[in-house]
Amino acid sequence: MDRITSRDNPLIKQYRKLTGSRRLRENAGCFTMEGARLCLDAAQSGVCLQTLLLSEDGLRYPESALLQGYARQCFAIPNELARFISDTEHPQGIFAVGEIPQPRPFAPQEGKYILLDDLQDPGNLGTVLRTAEALGIDAVILSDHCPDLYSPKVIRSTMGSVFRQRTVRVSSLAESITGWNRAGMRCLAATLSPTALPLQRLPQSAFCGIVIGNEGNGVSPAVIAACGEEVYIPMQGAAESLNAAVAAALCMWELSGRGNLPE
């Protein structure tokens, strides 16, 4: 295995730039990740690993040997260089550059969907993806202004679910919902309206989606109008609203059929 020791090495510079720039990730078609479990999750989920960087500490993890079999090229780096490129406080010393999977054509069929209207926080997005995988949601649909799926914070907060959960990004969520409604999908906007349908009374439907809105502004008027139906989560006490990821989790629990989940 060849060894890299300089911060000025082109691969080290590329890694750091990819970590910090969404535009560069999109243009290059690749992203960075770190940690034994996360990198192995990506590889075993079909993500192509272009480059693997292993420090002295990283080589102690049993996953490092497996990862070398997946990567196109592997390099050893000193622990000091691992700390330099790490996006975490206590790096394990395992880093990878992976290729962003190509988007697959999406035509909604019978299933359960959660739709995100301009969510802002990467941690919220990551939590939604992780919960969606756990509850068997068929796809998470993102508006164009949601966070980058392959930002380091999103990737870490999904605990690997970003590599397995089906996601779809659309340029206009309102227009897409209008078309899906014509195809038979029932879409409901999660709002605070007292006239909306209580979530607990959501009829079980084979083809249904719920829209979760922006953390500060909620679901946009255009998306609410496209849905034509609203749903709300009844709350007690003085709380006016819930965290977006928590609201999405409750909606996905209802969509999943509650007691119909596998034991």
PDB file of C-alpha atoms in Angstrom:
ATOM      1  CA  MET A   1       0.000   0.000   0.000  1.00  0.00           C
ATOM      2  CA  ASP A   2       1.445   3.373  -1.013  1.00  0.00           C
ATOM      3  CA  ARG A   3       1.824   6.024   1.673  1.00  0.00           C
ATOM      4  CA  ILE A   4       0.791   9.697   1.642  1.00  0.00           C
ATOM      5  CA  THR A   5       2.400  12.026   4.179  1.00  0.00           C
ATOM      6  CA  SER A   6       1.920  15.555   2.807  1.00  0.00           C
ATOM      7  CA  ARG A   7      -1.058  17.858   3.271  1.00  0.00           C
ATOM      8  CA  ASP A   8      -0.319  19.157  -0.220  1.00  0.00           C
ATOM      9  CA  ASN A   9      -0.920  15.790  -1.869  1.00  0.00           C
ATOM     10  CA  PRO A  10      -3.642  16.182  -4.569  1.00  0.00           C
ATOM     11  CA  LEU A  11      -5.759  13.369  -3.076  1.00  0.00           C
ATOM     12  CA  ILE A  12      -5.678  15.000   0.351  1.00  0.00           C
ATOM     13  CA  LYS A  13      -6.617  18.371  -1.122  1.00  0.00           C
ATOM     14  CA  GLN A  14      -9.463  16.800  -3.102  1.00  0.00           C
ATOM     15  CA  TYR A  15     -10.774  14.992  -0.040  1.00  0.00           C
ATOM     16  CA  ARG A  16     -10.940  18.191   1.999  1.00  0.00           C
ATOM     17  CA  LYS A  17     -12.586  20.154  -0.812  1.00  0.00           C
ATOM     18  CA  LEU A  18     -15.213  17.465  -1.379  1.00  0.00           C
ATOM     19  CA  THR A  19     -15.996  17.407   2.330  1.00  0.00           C
ATOM     20  CA  GLY A  20     -16.690  21.133   2.408  1.00  0.00           C
ATOM     21  CA  SER A  21     -18.362  21.854  -0.931  1.00  0.00           C
ATOM     22  CA  ARG A  22     -21.765  20.660  -2.145  1.00  0.00           C
ATOM     23  CA  ARG A  23     -21.148  22.164  -5.576  1.00  0.00           C
ATOM     24  CA  LEU A  24     -17.886  20.285  -5.942  1.00  0.00           C
ATOM     25  CA  ARG A  25     -19.530  17.021  -4.847  1.00  0.00           C
ATOM     26  CA  GLU A  26     -22.256  17.476  -7.444  1.00  0.00           C
ATOM     27  CA  ASN A  27     -19.803  18.400 -10.210  1.00  0.00           C
ATOM     28  CA  ALA A  28     -17.378  15.600  -9.393  1.00  0.00           C
ATOM     29  CA  GLY A  29     -20.100  13.017  -8.726  1.00  0.00           C
ATOM     30  CA  CYS A  30     -18.439  11.825  -5.553  1.00  0.00           C
ATOM     31  CA  PHE A  31     -18.466  12.431  -1.801  1.00  0.00           C
ATOM     32  CA  THR A  32     -16.419  11.733   1.313  1.00  0.00           C
ATOM     33  CA  MET A  33     -17.127   9.624   4.369  1.00  0.00           C
ATOM     34  CA  GLU A  34     -15.224   8.432   7.382  1.00  0.00           C
ATOM     35  CA  GLY A  35     -15.449   5.722  10.003  1.00  0.00           C
ATOM     36  CA  ALA A  36     -15.172   1.944   9.823  1.00  0.00           C
ATOM     37  CA  ARG A  37     -18.854   1.083   9.950  1.00  0.00           C
ATOM     38  CA  LEU A  38     -20.047   3.879   7.673  1.00  0.00           C
ATOM     39  CA  CYS A  39     -17.509   3.175   4.937  1.00  0.00           C
ATOM     40  CA  LEU A  40     -18.250  -0.552   5.057  1.00  0.00           C
ATOM     41  CA  ASP A  41     -22.008   0.106   4.968  1.00  0.00           C
ATOM     42  CA  ALA A  42     -21.496   2.174   1.836  1.00  0.00           C
ATOM     43  CA  ALA A  43     -19.355  -0.460   0.122  1.00  0.00           C
ATOM     44  CA  GLN A  44     -21.698  -3.322   1.002  1.00  0.00           C
ATOM     45  CA  SER A  45     -24.673  -1.265  -0.208  1.00  0.00           C
ATOM     46  CA  GLY A  46     -23.125  -0.948  -3.663  1.00  0.00           C
ATOM     47  CA  VAL A  47     -21.359   2.416  -3.448  1.00  0.00           C
ATOM     48  CA  CYS A  48     -18.178   2.380  -5.518  1.00  0.00           C
ATOM     49  CA  LEU A  49     -15.194   3.403  -3.387  1.00  0.00           C
ATOM     50  CA  GLN A  50     -12.749   5.380  -5.505  1.00  0.00           C
ATOM     51  CA  THR A  51     -10.163   5.961  -2.788  1.00  0.00           C
ATOM     52  CA  LEU A  52      -9.526   4.554   0.680  1.00  0.00           C
ATOM     53  CA  LEU A  53      -7.258   6.304   3.189  1.00  0.00           C
ATOM     54  CA  LEU A  54      -6.130   4.393   6.282  1.00  0.00           C
ATOM     55  CA  SER A  55      -4.116   5.766   9.174  1.00  0.00           C
ATOM     56  CA  GLU A  56      -2.126   3.691  11.657  1.00  0.00           C
ATOM     57  CA  ASP A  57      -5.127   3.784  13.989  1.00  0.00           C
ATOM     58  CA  GLY A  58      -7.497   2.901  11.154  1.00  0.00           C
ATOM     59  CA  LEU A  59      -5.563  -0.235  10.266  1.00  0.00           C
ATOM     60  CA  ARG A  60      -6.389  -1.665  13.698  1.00  0.00           C
ATOM     61  CA  TYR A  61     -10.068  -1.978  12.804  1.00  0.00           C
ATOM     62  CA  PRO A  62     -11.053  -5.343  11.268  1.00  0.00           C
ATOM     63  CA  GLU A  63     -13.219  -3.480   8.721  1.00  0.00           C
ATOM     64  CA  SER A  64     -10.073  -1.963   7.188  1.00  0.00           C
ATOM     65  CA  ALA A  65      -9.062  -5.284   5.643  1.00  0.00           C
ATOM     66  CA  LEU A  66     -12.515  -5.767   4.118  1.00  0.00           C
ATOM     67  CA  LEU A  67     -12.580  -2.229   2.774  1.00  0.00           C
ATOM     68  CA  GLN A  68      -9.310  -2.688   0.932  1.00  0.00           C
ATOM     69  CA  GLY A  69     -11.033  -5.346  -1.160  1.00  0.00           C
ATOM     70  CA  TYR A  70     -13.710  -2.858  -2.245  1.00  0.00           C
ATOM     71  CA  ALA A  71     -11.588   0.222  -3.008  1.00  0.00           C
ATOM     72  CA  ARG A  72     -10.023   0.993  -6.378  1.00  0.00           C
ATOM     73  CA  GLN A  73      -6.977   2.480  -4.679  1.00  0.00           C
ATOM     74  CA  CYS A  74      -5.748   2.451  -1.074  1.00  0.00           C
ATOM     75  CA  PHE A  75      -3.246   4.672   0.710  1.00  0.00           C
ATOM     76  CA  ALA A  76      -1.723   4.695   4.166  1.00  0.00           C
ATOM     77  CA  ILE A  77      -1.575   8.043   5.975  1.00  0.00           C
ATOM     78  CA  PRO A  78      -0.111   9.069   9.341  1.00  0.00           C
ATOM     79  CA  ASN A  79      -2.445   9.739  12.272  1.00  0.00           C
ATOM     80  CA  GLU A  80      -1.569  13.434  12.122  1.00  0.00           C
ATOM     81  CA  LEU A  81      -2.823  13.652   8.538  1.00  0.00           C
ATOM     82  CA  ALA A  82      -5.981  11.756   9.533  1.00  0.00           C
ATOM     83  CA  ARG A  83      -6.739  14.412  12.130  1.00  0.00           C
ATOM     84  CA  PHE A  84      -6.131  17.105   9.497  1.00  0.00           C
ATOM     85  CA  ILE A  85      -8.726  15.764   7.042  1.00  0.00           C
ATOM     86  CA  SER A  86     -11.254  14.499   9.586  1.00  0.00           C
ATOM     87  CA  ASP A  87     -14.665  16.133   9.981  1.00  0.00           C
ATOM     88  CA  THR A  88     -15.053  14.654  13.488  1.00  0.00           C
ATOM     89  CA  GLU A  89     -13.367  15.372  16.802  1.00  0.00           C
ATOM     90  CA  HIS A  90     -12.058  11.837  17.367  1.00  0.00           C
ATOM     91  CA  PRO A  91     -11.421  10.198  13.980  1.00  0.00           C
ATOM     92  CA  GLN A  92     -11.098   6.448  13.636  1.00  0.00           C
ATOM     93  CA  GLY A  93      -8.604   6.906  10.823  1.00  0.00           C
ATOM     94  CA  ILE A  94     -10.672   5.363   8.014  1.00  0.00           C
ATOM     95  CA  PHE A  95     -11.681   7.649   5.137  1.00  0.00           C
ATOM     96  CA  ALA A  96     -13.166   7.004   1.716  1.00  0.00           C
ATOM     97  CA  VAL A  97     -14.204   8.834  -1.430  1.00  0.00           C
ATOM     98  CA  GLY A  98     -17.303   7.227  -2.922  1.00  0.00           C
ATOM     99  CA  GLU A  99     -19.167   7.742  -6.177  1.00  0.00           C
ATOM    100  CA  ILE A 100     -22.627   9.284  -5.853  1.00  0.00           C
ATOM    101  CA  PRO A 101     -25.140   6.712  -7.174  1.00  0.00           C
ATOM    102  CA  GLN A 102     -26.956   7.740 -10.325  1.00  0.00           C
ATOM    103  CA  PRO A 103     -30.617   8.661  -9.718  1.00  0.00           C
ATOM    104  CA  ARG A 104     -33.125   6.084 -10.874  1.00  0.00           C
ATOM    105  CA  PRO A 105     -36.315   6.991 -12.752  1.00  0.00           C
ATOM    106  CA  PHE A 106     -39.234   7.397 -10.354  1.00  0.00           C
ATOM    107  CA  ALA A 107     -42.854   6.615 -11.094  1.00  0.00           C
ATOM    108  CA  PRO A 108     -44.824   6.330  -7.834  1.00  0.00           C
ATOM    109  CA  GLN A 109     -46.787   3.150  -7.354  1.00  0.00           C
ATOM    110  CA  GLU A 110     -48.824   1.884  -4.432  1.00  0.00           C
ATOM    111  CA  GLY A 111     -46.789   2.503  -1.323  1.00  0.00           C
ATOM    112  CA  LYS A 112     -46.043   4.830   1.587  1.00  0.00           C
ATOM    113  CA  TYR A 113     -44.112   8.043   1.049  1.00  0.00           C
ATOM    114  CA  ILE A 114     -42.793  10.917   3.127  1.00  0.00           C
ATOM    115  CA  LEU A 115     -42.265  14.182   1.277  1.00  0.00           C
ATOM    116  CA  LEU A 116     -39.981  16.980   2.523  1.00  0.00           C
ATOM    117  CA  ASP A 117     -40.738  20.565   1.550  1.00  0.00           C
ATOM    118  CA  ASP A 118     -37.525  22.626   1.820  1.00  0.00           C
ATOM    119  CA  LEU A 119     -36.228  21.035   4.998  1.00  0.00           C
ATOM    120  CA  GLN A 120     -33.168  23.004   6.168  1.00  0.00           C
ATOM    121  CA  ASP A 121     -31.311  21.053   8.828  1.00  0.00           C
ATOM    122  CA  PRO A 122     -29.008  18.225   7.638  1.00  0.00           C
ATOM    123  CA  GLY A 123     -29.438  16.433  10.953  1.00  0.00           C
ATOM    124  CA  ASN A 124     -33.208  16.417  10.536  1.00  0.00           C
ATOM    125  CA  LEU A 125     -32.873  15.018   7.035  1.00  0.00           C
ATOM    126  CA  GLY A 126     -30.548  12.290   8.268  1.00  0.00           C
ATOM    127  CA  THR A 127     -32.951  11.326  11.041  1.00  0.00           C
ATOM    128  CA  VAL A 128     -35.850  11.175   8.582  1.00  0.00           C
ATOM    129  CA  LEU A 129     -33.906   8.841   6.273  1.00  0.00           C
ATOM    130  CA  ARG A 130     -32.886   6.553   9.127  1.00  0.00           C
ATOM    131  CA  THR A 131     -36.464   6.401  10.439  1.00  0.00           C
ATOM    132  CA  ALA A 132     -37.889   5.862   6.956  1.00  0.00           C
ATOM    133  CA  GLU A 133     -35.705   2.804   6.454  1.00  0.00           C
ATOM    134  CA  ALA A 134     -36.673   1.426   9.868  1.00  0.00           C
ATOM    135  CA  LEU A 135     -40.402   1.843   9.191  1.00  0.00           C
ATOM    136  CA  GLY A 136     -40.415   0.531   5.638  1.00  0.00           C
ATOM    137  CA  ILE A 137     -41.243   3.775   3.829  1.00  0.00           C
ATOM    138  CA  ASP A 138     -41.059   3.198   0.071  1.00  0.00           C
ATOM    139  CA  ALA A 139     -39.370   6.511  -0.753  1.00  0.00           C
ATOM    140  CA  VAL A 140     -38.393   9.824   0.784  1.00  0.00           C
ATOM    141  CA  ILE A 141     -39.141  12.599  -1.693  1.00  0.00           C
ATOM    142  CA  LEU A 142     -37.143  15.821  -1.360  1.00  0.00           C
ATOM    143  CA  SER A 143     -37.797  19.252  -2.788  1.00  0.00           C
ATOM    144  CA  ASP A 144     -34.891  20.858  -4.578  1.00  0.00           C
ATOM    145  CA  HIS A 145     -33.884  23.068  -1.631  1.00  0.00           C
ATOM    146  CA  CYS A 146     -33.498  20.279   0.911  1.00  0.00           C
ATOM    147  CA  PRO A 147     -29.934  19.639   2.164  1.00  0.00           C
ATOM    148  CA  ASP A 148     -27.413  17.680   0.153  1.00  0.00           C
ATOM    149  CA  LEU A 149     -27.872  13.961   0.783  1.00  0.00           C
ATOM    150  CA  TYR A 150     -24.123  13.472   0.664  1.00  0.00           C
ATOM    151  CA  SER A 151     -23.016  16.183   3.057  1.00  0.00           C
ATOM    152  CA  PRO A 152     -20.952  14.766   5.945  1.00  0.00           C
ATOM    153  CA  LYS A 153     -23.565  15.662   8.568  1.00  0.00           C
ATOM    154  CA  VAL A 154     -26.407  13.994   6.659  1.00  0.00           C
ATOM    155  CA  ILE A 155     -24.363  10.870   6.025  1.00  0.00           C
ATOM    156  CA  ARG A 156     -23.306  10.538   9.674  1.00  0.00           C
ATOM    157  CA  SER A 157     -26.808  11.096  11.047  1.00  0.00           C
ATOM    158  CA  THR A 158     -28.331   8.417   8.793  1.00  0.00           C
ATOM    159  CA  MET A 159     -26.039   5.713  10.242  1.00  0.00           C
ATOM    160  CA  GLY A 160     -25.795   4.205   6.740  1.00  0.00           C
ATOM    161  CA  SER A 161     -29.480   4.484   5.794  1.00  0.00           C
ATOM    162  CA  VAL A 162     -28.663   7.046   3.082  1.00  0.00           C
ATOM    163  CA  PHE A 163     -27.085   4.202   1.106  1.00  0.00           C
ATOM    164  CA  ARG A 164     -30.166   1.960   1.339  1.00  0.00           C
ATOM    165  CA  GLN A 165     -33.280   4.125   1.636  1.00  0.00           C
ATOM    166  CA  ARG A 166     -34.841   5.113  -1.703  1.00  0.00           C
ATOM    167  CA  THR A 167     -34.743   8.892  -2.174  1.00  0.00           C
ATOM    168  CA  VAL A 168     -36.064  11.085  -4.962  1.00  0.00           C
ATOM    169  CA  ARG A 169     -35.294  14.784  -5.490  1.00  0.00           C
ATOM    170  CA  VAL A 170     -37.753  16.865  -7.536  1.00  0.00           C
ATOM    171  CA  SER A 171     -37.412  20.398  -8.905  1.00  0.00           C
ATOM    172  CA  SER A 172     -41.000  21.404  -8.065  1.00  0.00           C
ATOM    173  CA  LEU A 173     -42.709  19.536  -5.248  1.00  0.00           C
ATOM    174  CA  ALA A 174     -46.082  21.215  -5.883  1.00  0.00           C
ATOM    175  CA  GLU A 175     -46.104  20.278  -9.567  1.00  0.00           C
ATOM    176  CA  SER A 176     -44.976  16.739  -8.800  1.00  0.00           C
ATOM    177  CA  ILE A 177     -47.734  16.276  -6.210  1.00  0.00           C
ATOM    178  CA  THR A 178     -50.329  17.492  -8.710  1.00  0.00           C
ATOM    179  CA  GLY A 179     -49.205  14.814 -11.159  1.00  0.00           C
ATOM    180  CA  TRP A 180     -49.045  12.093  -8.520  1.00  0.00           C
ATOM    181  CA  ASN A 181     -52.544  12.954  -7.339  1.00  0.00           C
ATOM    182  CA  ARG A 182     -53.778  12.324 -10.860  1.00  0.00           C
ATOM    183  CA  ALA A 183     -51.983   8.972 -10.739  1.00  0.00           C
ATOM    184  CA  GLY A 184     -53.882   8.023  -7.598  1.00  0.00           C
ATOM    185  CA  MET A 185     -51.582   9.031  -4.753  1.00  0.00           C
ATOM    186  CA  ARG A 186     -53.257  10.629  -1.782  1.00  0.00           C
ATOM    187  CA  CYS A 187     -50.980  13.425  -0.529  1.00  0.00           C
ATOM    188  CA  LEU A 188     -51.628  15.271   2.728  1.00  0.00           C
ATOM    189  CA  ALA A 189     -49.741  18.302   4.014  1.00  0.00           C
ATOM    190  CA  ALA A 190     -48.803  18.196   7.703  1.00  0.00           C
ATOM    191  CA  THR A 191     -49.958  21.553   9.096  1.00  0.00           C
ATOM    192  CA  LEU A 192     -51.129  23.150  12.350  1.00  0.00           C
ATOM    193  CA  SER A 193     -54.603  23.861  11.004  1.00  0.00           C
ATOM    194  CA  PRO A 194     -57.341  22.961  13.532  1.00  0.00           C
ATOM    195  CA  THR A 195     -59.564  21.924  10.618  1.00  0.00           C
ATOM    196  CA  ALA A 196     -57.061  19.355   9.350  1.00  0.00           C
ATOM    197  CA  LEU A 197     -57.500  15.617   9.768  1.00  0.00           C
ATOM    198  CA  PRO A 198     -56.042  14.320  13.076  1.00  0.00           C
ATOM    199  CA  LEU A 199     -53.123  12.025  12.332  1.00  0.00           C
ATOM    200  CA  GLN A 200     -54.645   9.216  14.406  1.00  0.00           C
ATOM    201  CA  ARG A 201     -57.613   9.179  12.050  1.00  0.00           C
ATOM    202  CA  LEU A 202     -55.527   8.800   8.928  1.00  0.00           C
ATOM    203  CA  PRO A 203     -57.251   6.078   6.880  1.00  0.00           C
ATOM    204  CA  GLN A 204     -54.988   3.233   5.878  1.00  0.00           C
ATOM    205  CA  SER A 205     -54.350   3.625   2.168  1.00  0.00           C
ATOM    206  CA  ALA A 206     -52.187   1.597  -0.182  1.00  0.00           C
ATOM    207  CA  PHE A 207     -50.994   4.765  -1.960  1.00  0.00           C
ATOM    208  CA  CYS A 208     -50.390   7.677   0.393  1.00  0.00           C
ATOM    209  CA  GLY A 209     -47.813  10.354   1.205  1.00  0.00           C
ATOM    210  CA  ILE A 210     -47.475  13.026   3.891  1.00  0.00           C
ATOM    211  CA  VAL A 211     -45.584  16.288   3.393  1.00  0.00           C
ATOM    212  CA  ILE A 212     -43.377  17.659   6.180  1.00  0.00           C
ATOM    213  CA  GLY A 213     -42.537  21.334   5.863  1.00  0.00           C
ATOM    214  CA  ASN A 214     -39.641  23.673   6.470  1.00  0.00           C
ATOM    215  CA  GLU A 215     -38.537  23.984  10.116  1.00  0.00           C
ATOM    216  CA  GLY A 216     -39.372  27.672  10.274  1.00  0.00           C
ATOM    217  CA  ASN A 217     -42.223  28.162   7.817  1.00  0.00           C
ATOM    218  CA  GLY A 218     -43.906  24.792   7.546  1.00  0.00           C
ATOM    219  CA  VAL A 219     -45.369  23.473   4.303  1.00  0.00           C
ATOM    220  CA  SER A 220     -45.519  26.141   1.598  1.00  0.00           C
ATOM    221  CA  PRO A 221     -48.943  27.414   0.456  1.00  0.00           C
ATOM    222  CA  ALA A 222     -48.336  26.093  -3.067  1.00  0.00           C
ATOM    223  CA  VAL A 223     -47.682  22.571  -1.774  1.00  0.00           C
ATOM    224  CA  ILE A 224     -50.691  22.709   0.568  1.00  0.00           C
ATOM    225  CA  ALA A 225     -52.867  23.712  -2.366  1.00  0.00           C
ATOM    226  CA  ALA A 226     -51.462  20.904  -4.519  1.00  0.00           C
ATOM    227  CA  CYS A 227     -52.186  18.351  -1.799  1.00  0.00           C
ATOM    228  CA  GLY A 228     -55.756  19.492  -1.234  1.00  0.00           C
ATOM    229  CA  GLU A 229     -55.778  17.718   2.141  1.00  0.00           C
ATOM    230  CA  GLU A 230     -54.131  18.491   5.458  1.00  0.00           C
ATOM    231  CA  VAL A 231     -53.266  16.441   8.517  1.00  0.00           C
ATOM    232  CA  TYR A 232     -52.157  17.570  11.967  1.00  0.00           C
ATOM    233  CA  ILE A 233     -50.601  15.986  15.041  1.00  0.00           C
ATOM    234  CA  PRO A 234     -52.719  16.740  18.136  1.00  0.00           C
ATOM    235  CA  MET A 235     -50.543  18.095  20.962  1.00  0.00           C
ATOM    236  CA  GLN A 236     -51.055  18.823  24.642  1.00  0.00           C
ATOM    237  CA  GLY A 237     -49.477  21.456  26.858  1.00  0.00           C
ATOM    238  CA  ALA A 238     -48.061  24.713  25.568  1.00  0.00           C
ATOM    239  CA  ALA A 239     -46.008  23.274  22.708  1.00  0.00           C
ATOM    240  CA  GLU A 240     -46.931  24.925  19.434  1.00  0.00           C
ATOM    241  CA  SER A 241     -45.116  22.547  17.110  1.00  0.00           C
ATOM    242  CA  LEU A 242     -42.741  19.599  16.932  1.00  0.00           C
ATOM    243  CA  ASN A 243     -39.249  19.204  15.529  1.00  0.00           C
ATOM    244  CA  ALA A 244     -39.540  18.372  11.824  1.00  0.00           C
ATOM    245  CA  ALA A 245     -37.826  14.987  12.184  1.00  0.00           C
ATOM    246  CA  VAL A 246     -40.052  14.051  15.143  1.00  0.00           C
ATOM    247  CA  ALA A 247     -43.170  15.051  13.218  1.00  0.00           C
ATOM    248  CA  ALA A 248     -41.988  13.011  10.241  1.00  0.00           C
ATOM    249  CA  ALA A 249     -41.354   9.995  12.464  1.00  0.00           C
ATOM    250  CA  LEU A 250     -44.887  10.115  13.884  1.00  0.00           C
ATOM    251  CA  CYS A 251     -46.361  10.448  10.395  1.00  0.00           C
ATOM    252  CA  MET A 252     -44.279   7.553   9.095  1.00  0.00           C
ATOM    253  CA  TRP A 253     -45.389   5.397  12.042  1.00  0.00           C
ATOM    254  CA  GLU A 254     -49.006   6.010  11.071  1.00  0.00           C
ATOM    255  CA  LEU A 255     -48.284   5.458   7.372  1.00  0.00           C
ATOM    256  CA  SER A 256     -46.546   2.168   8.137  1.00  0.00           C
ATOM    257  CA  GLY A 257     -49.738   0.733   9.586  1.00  0.00           C
ATOM    258  CA  ARG A 258     -48.665   0.922  13.235  1.00  0.00           C
ATOM    259  CA  GLY A 259     -49.367  -2.589  14.469  1.00  0.00           C
ATOM    260  CA  ASN A 260     -48.727  -4.144  11.043  1.00  0.00           C
ATOM    261  CA  LEU A 261     -44.940  -3.834  11.288  1.00  0.00           C
ATOM    262  CA  PRO A 262     -43.019  -7.108  11.416  1.00  0.00           C
ATOM    263  CA  GLU A 263     -42.156  -8.339  14.882  1.00  0.00           C
TER     264      GLU A 263
END
